[in-house]
Coordinates of C-alpha atoms in Angstrom, one line a residue:
M1 CA 0.5 -37.1 -34.9
A2 CA -3.0 -36.7 -34.8
T3 CA -4.9 -34.6 -32.0
K4 CA -6.3 -36.9 -30.0
D5 CA -3.1 -38.8 -29.9
A6 CA -0.7 -36.0 -29.0
F7 CA -4.1 -34.9 -25.6
R8 CA -2.9 -38.4 -25.5
G9 CA 0.2 -38.3 -24.9
I10 CA 1.1 -35.3 -22.9
H11 CA -1.0 -37.0 -20.4
V12 CA 0.0 -39.9 -19.6
F13 CA 3.6 -38.0 -19.5
M14 CA 2.1 -35.2 -17.2
E15 CA 0.5 -38.5 -14.5
V16 CA 3.9 -40.2 -15.2
V17 CA 6.2 -36.3 -14.5
D18 CA 3.6 -36.3 -11.6
T19 CA 3.9 -39.4 -9.5
G20 CA 7.2 -40.2 -10.4
S21 CA 7.2 -43.7 -11.9
F22 CA 5.5 -45.2 -14.8
T23 CA 4.1 -47.9 -12.4
R24 CA 2.3 -45.0 -10.1
A25 CA 1.3 -43.4 -13.4
A26 CA 0.0 -46.9 -15.4
E27 CA -2.1 -47.2 -11.7
R28 CA -3.8 -43.3 -11.5
L29 CA -5.0 -44.1 -15.3
D30 CA -5.4 -47.5 -15.0
M31 CA -2.8 -48.4 -17.8
T32 CA -0.6 -51.1 -17.9
K33 CA 3.5 -50.2 -16.8
S34 CA 3.3 -51.6 -21.1
G35 CA 1.5 -49.5 -22.0
V36 CA 2.8 -46.7 -20.5
S37 CA 6.5 -46.9 -21.6
K38 CA 4.4 -47.1 -25.2
S39 CA 3.1 -43.7 -24.6
I40 CA 6.4 -42.5 -23.2
S41 CA 8.3 -43.5 -26.4
R42 CA 5.1 -42.5 -28.8
L43 CA 5.7 -39.3 -27.5
E44 CA 9.9 -39.3 -26.9
Q45 CA 10.0 -40.1 -31.1
D46 CA 7.4 -37.6 -32.0
L47 CA 9.4 -34.6 -29.9
A48 CA 12.3 -36.6 -31.8
V49 CA 13.3 -35.6 -28.2
R50 CA 15.0 -37.6 -25.0
L51 CA 12.4 -36.5 -22.3
F52 CA 13.2 -38.7 -19.5
Q53 CA 16.8 -40.4 -17.7
R54 CA 15.7 -43.8 -17.2
T55 CA 17.8 -45.9 -14.5
T56 CA 17.0 -49.3 -13.0
R57 CA 16.7 -46.7 -9.3
R58 CA 15.1 -43.8 -11.2
L59 CA 13.6 -41.7 -13.8
S60 CA 13.8 -38.3 -14.3
L61 CA 13.3 -35.9 -16.7
T62 CA 15.7 -34.9 -19.1
D63 CA 16.9 -31.1 -19.4
E64 CA 14.4 -31.3 -23.0
G65 CA 11.7 -33.3 -20.5
R66 CA 12.2 -30.7 -18.1
R67 CA 11.8 -27.9 -22.0
F68 CA 8.7 -29.3 -22.5
N69 CA 7.1 -29.7 -18.7
A70 CA 7.4 -26.6 -18.0
A71 CA 5.5 -25.9 -21.8
A72 CA 2.3 -28.1 -21.6
K73 CA 1.9 -27.1 -18.5
R74 CA 1.0 -23.4 -19.8
A75 CA -0.1 -25.1 -22.3
L76 CA -3.0 -27.0 -20.4
A77 CA -3.3 -23.9 -18.0
E78 CA -4.7 -21.8 -21.0
I79 CA -6.8 -25.0 -21.7
D80 CA -8.4 -24.8 -18.1
E81 CA -8.8 -21.1 -18.0
A82 CA -10.7 -21.4 -21.3
Q83 CA -13.2 -23.5 -20.0
A84 CA -13.2 -22.4 -16.7
L85 CA -15.2 -19.7 -18.9
F86 CA -17.1 -20.3 -20.2
S87 CA -17.8 -23.9 -18.0
P88 CA -21.6 -24.0 -15.3
Q89 CA -19.9 -25.2 -12.3
R90 CA -17.1 -22.9 -13.5
A91 CA -16.7 -22.9 -9.2
Q92 CA -15.5 -26.6 -8.8
L93 CA -12.5 -27.0 -10.2
S94 CA -10.8 -30.3 -10.2
G95 CA -7.6 -32.3 -11.3
S96 CA -4.5 -32.2 -9.1
L97 CA -2.0 -29.8 -7.7
R98 CA 0.7 -29.9 -5.7
I99 CA 1.9 -27.5 -3.2
S100 CA 4.7 -26.9 -1.6
L101 CA 5.1 -26.0 2.4
P102 CA 7.6 -25.1 4.4
V103 CA 6.8 -27.0 7.4
I104 CA 5.9 -25.1 10.3
F105 CA 4.6 -21.9 8.9
G106 CA 2.7 -23.8 6.6
K107 CA 0.8 -26.3 9.4
H108 CA -0.1 -23.2 11.1
W109 CA -0.9 -21.0 8.2
V110 CA -2.0 -22.2 5.5
L111 CA -2.6 -26.2 5.9
P112 CA -5.8 -25.3 7.9
L113 CA -7.6 -23.0 4.7
L114 CA -6.0 -25.9 2.2
L115 CA -8.1 -28.8 4.4
E116 CA -11.1 -26.4 3.4
V117 CA -10.4 -26.1 -0.1
A118 CA -10.4 -30.2 0.6
G119 CA -14.1 -30.0 1.6
L120 CA -15.1 -27.0 -0.3
Q121 CA -13.4 -28.6 -4.3
P122 CA -14.5 -32.0 -3.8
A123 CA -13.3 -32.8 -7.4
L124 CA -9.7 -31.3 -6.2
E125 CA -6.8 -33.4 -5.4
L126 CA -4.0 -32.0 -3.7
D127 CA -1.2 -33.0 -3.5
I128 CA 0.8 -30.9 0.0
Q129 CA 4.4 -31.7 0.4
L130 CA 6.4 -30.2 3.6
T131 CA 9.6 -29.1 3.7
D132 CA 11.4 -26.6 3.9
R133 CA 14.3 -27.5 1.2
M134 CA 13.8 -24.9 -1.5
V135 CA 12.0 -26.7 -4.0
D136 CA 12.7 -26.5 -8.2
L137 CA 9.0 -25.6 -9.2
V138 CA 9.7 -28.0 -12.6
E139 CA 12.2 -30.6 -11.5
D140 CA 10.1 -31.4 -8.8
G141 CA 6.3 -31.4 -10.8
V142 CA 5.2 -28.4 -8.3
D143 CA 3.0 -26.1 -9.4
L144 CA 2.1 -23.3 -5.7
A145 CA 5.2 -23.1 -3.3
I146 CA 5.4 -20.7 -0.5
R147 CA 7.7 -19.1 0.4
I148 CA 9.9 -17.2 3.3
G149 CA 12.2 -14.3 3.4
P150 CA 13.6 -12.1 0.6
L151 CA 13.6 -14.3 -3.1
P152 CA 16.2 -13.9 -5.2
D153 CA 15.8 -12.8 -9.0
S154 CA 13.9 -15.6 -11.3
A155 CA 12.8 -15.8 -14.8
T156 CA 10.6 -18.3 -14.5
L157 CA 9.3 -18.0 -11.9
V158 CA 6.1 -15.3 -10.2
A159 CA 5.7 -14.5 -6.9
K160 CA 2.9 -12.6 -4.3
P161 CA 3.0 -11.4 -1.6
L162 CA 1.8 -12.5 1.0
G163 CA 2.1 -10.4 3.8
V164 CA 5.0 -10.4 6.5
Q165 CA 5.1 -12.2 9.2
Q166 CA 6.1 -9.6 11.9
A167 CA 9.4 -10.7 14.4
M168 CA 10.4 -10.2 18.2
L169 CA 14.1 -9.6 20.1
C170 CA 14.3 -12.1 22.0
A171 CA 15.8 -13.9 25.2
S172 CA 15.3 -16.1 27.8
P173 CA 15.8 -14.4 31.9
A174 CA 18.2 -16.6 33.0
Y175 CA 20.5 -15.4 29.9
L176 CA 20.1 -11.8 30.6
A177 CA 21.0 -12.4 33.8
Q178 CA 24.1 -14.1 33.0
R179 CA 25.3 -12.1 29.5
G180 CA 22.9 -8.9 30.0
S181 CA 20.7 -7.4 28.1
P182 CA 21.8 -4.9 24.9
Q183 CA 21.3 -1.7 24.9
A184 CA 21.6 -1.2 21.3
L185 CA 22.3 -3.2 17.8
A186 CA 25.5 -3.0 17.6
D187 CA 25.4 -4.6 21.5
L188 CA 24.8 -8.5 19.5
S189 CA 27.9 -8.6 18.7
R190 CA 29.2 -9.1 21.9
H191 CA 25.6 -11.5 22.5
S192 CA 25.7 -15.0 21.6
C193 CA 22.9 -15.1 18.9
I194 CA 20.5 -18.5 17.6
T195 CA 20.9 -18.0 13.8
F196 CA 18.3 -19.2 10.9
G197 CA 19.7 -21.1 8.7
S198 CA 21.5 -24.0 6.5
G199 CA 24.7 -24.8 5.0
G200 CA 26.3 -22.6 8.3
L201 CA 25.2 -19.4 6.0
A202 CA 22.6 -17.8 8.4
R203 CA 20.9 -15.4 7.3
P204 CA 21.5 -11.7 8.8
W205 CA 18.9 -9.6 10.7
H206 CA 16.6 -6.5 9.6
F207 CA 16.0 -3.3 11.3
Q208 CA 14.5 0.2 10.8
D209 CA 14.7 2.3 13.9
R210 CA 12.4 5.4 14.9
Q211 CA 14.3 7.3 12.1
G212 CA 12.9 5.5 9.8
R213 CA 16.9 4.2 9.1
R214 CA 17.5 0.2 8.4
H215 CA 20.2 -1.8 9.4
S216 CA 21.5 -4.8 8.7
I217 CA 23.0 -6.5 11.1
E218 CA 25.1 -10.3 11.3
V219 CA 25.2 -12.3 13.2
R220 CA 27.1 -14.6 15.5
G221 CA 26.7 -17.3 18.2
Q222 CA 26.7 -21.8 19.0
L223 CA 23.3 -22.6 17.8
G224 CA 22.5 -22.0 13.7
M225 CA 18.9 -24.3 13.0
N226 CA 17.3 -24.4 9.9
D227 CA 13.5 -24.9 12.3
S228 CA 12.0 -21.7 14.5
E229 CA 10.6 -24.1 16.5
A230 CA 14.0 -25.4 17.6
I231 CA 14.9 -22.3 17.6
T232 CA 12.3 -20.8 20.0
S233 CA 13.2 -24.3 22.4
A234 CA 16.9 -23.0 22.2
A235 CA 15.7 -19.0 23.3
L236 CA 13.5 -20.5 26.0
A237 CA 16.5 -23.0 27.6
G238 CA 18.8 -19.6 27.8
L239 CA 21.3 -20.3 24.7
G240 CA 21.1 -17.9 23.1
I241 CA 19.1 -14.2 21.5
A242 CA 17.0 -15.0 18.8
L243 CA 14.2 -13.8 16.2
I244 CA 11.3 -15.1 16.1
A245 CA 7.3 -14.4 14.7
D246 CA 6.0 -12.8 16.6
W247 CA 3.0 -15.1 16.4
L248 CA 5.4 -18.1 17.8
I249 CA 6.7 -16.9 20.3
A250 CA 3.4 -15.0 22.3
A251 CA 2.3 -17.0 24.7
H252 CA 6.4 -17.3 26.1
L253 CA 6.3 -13.7 26.0
Q254 CA 3.3 -13.1 28.2
S255 CA 3.9 -16.2 30.9
G256 CA 7.8 -14.5 30.5
K257 CA 9.5 -16.9 29.9
L258 CA 11.3 -14.8 27.4
V259 CA 11.8 -11.7 27.3
Q260 CA 11.4 -8.6 24.0
L261 CA 14.1 -6.8 23.8
L262 CA 15.6 -3.7 21.8
L263 CA 12.5 -2.1 21.2
A264 CA 13.4 0.5 19.4
A265 CA 14.6 -1.0 16.7
Q266 CA 11.6 -2.4 14.8
P267 CA 12.5 -6.1 13.0
Q268 CA 11.3 -5.7 9.4
G269 CA 10.7 -9.3 9.1
F270 CA 9.5 -12.5 7.2
P271 CA 7.9 -11.5 4.5
V272 CA 5.5 -14.9 2.9
Y273 CA 5.2 -15.3 -0.7
A274 CA 3.5 -17.6 -3.9
V275 CA 5.7 -18.7 -5.8
W276 CA 4.1 -19.8 -9.3
Q277 CA 5.8 -21.1 -13.2
K278 CA 5.6 -17.7 -14.9
N279 CA 2.6 -18.9 -18.2
Q280 CA 1.4 -16.5 -19.9
Y281 CA -2.1 -17.0 -17.7
L282 CA -2.5 -18.8 -14.0
S283 CA -4.1 -21.8 -13.8
P284 CA -7.4 -21.3 -12.4
K285 CA -7.1 -23.8 -9.9
V286 CA -3.3 -22.0 -8.7
K287 CA -5.0 -18.6 -8.6
Y288 CA -8.0 -19.6 -6.5
I289 CA -6.2 -21.2 -3.7
V290 CA -3.7 -17.5 -4.3
D291 CA -6.6 -15.2 -4.3
L292 CA -8.1 -17.9 -0.6
L293 CA -3.9 -17.4 0.6
A294 CA -4.2 -13.2 -0.1
A295 CA -7.9 -12.7 1.7
R296 CA -7.1 -14.6 4.4
F297 CA -3.0 -13.3 5.2
T298 CA -5.0 -10.4 5.5
Q299 CA -6.9 -10.7 8.1
Q300 CA -5.4 -8.2 11.6
P301 CA -4.4 -10.1 13.1
W302 CA -3.1 -12.8 11.6
T303 CA -4.4 -16.1 14.4
P304 CA -2.7 -19.1 12.6
G305 CA -5.1 -22.3 12.0

């Protein structure tokens, strides 16, 4: 297959992956749908593999398609990197970048910066997905994800720490008047704790005492949620003790609607990471966003947009 045809076929393939549809890819490429289909068929014939599973309702990558997509992204990232080294317009970025953000944190902390980027880089197309679902970067065609909390080991992903959201243990005065205030971490087992998690699996709470010793506490309660603002609302309603990011409840602490608990035990907070697929060379577009986020998150105090 000639080099020019190879790049054309790969470009069409990447657009289909990015849009999830032959029709939308054709519109973006100014091609006919049949032209896109023929291009993909030629690429599959040349590679001797099937790249997509096609049904009347759904288009998805095969295992071979996912591997080819990852390899193609690595190759294109290296080409972008090489061009950026010598381009007189290297400060200007172009092309598309799909970013996955957790909903609450993403809206307050990351989206304002991405809107700044959109103004500074008019040729860069940002596809911003706000979801608390743990996306599969390869399957969902995501270039960069922001994740909060401990990460599992991965042979295919790179994670860069961006900072730590400090957290506070709190409850409403009404709850404390009814149930009393815990005096030690062990007392939490006798209280109704509003837990964070999904699928019935609550995340443990992690603390460090004044002697530097770490404690991991399994908590239970009537309510379990996967949304920090919902947990805050439940705490304000007097339904239990909650562990919440400090910036999210600062105004409620100041007004007295919530009370900070167990000051001698410091919650370890929620680490924040930028995550992308492991490539030999980091895409200039991803590097640009990650560097901006790292610089922004090192500013103190954190001030969400």
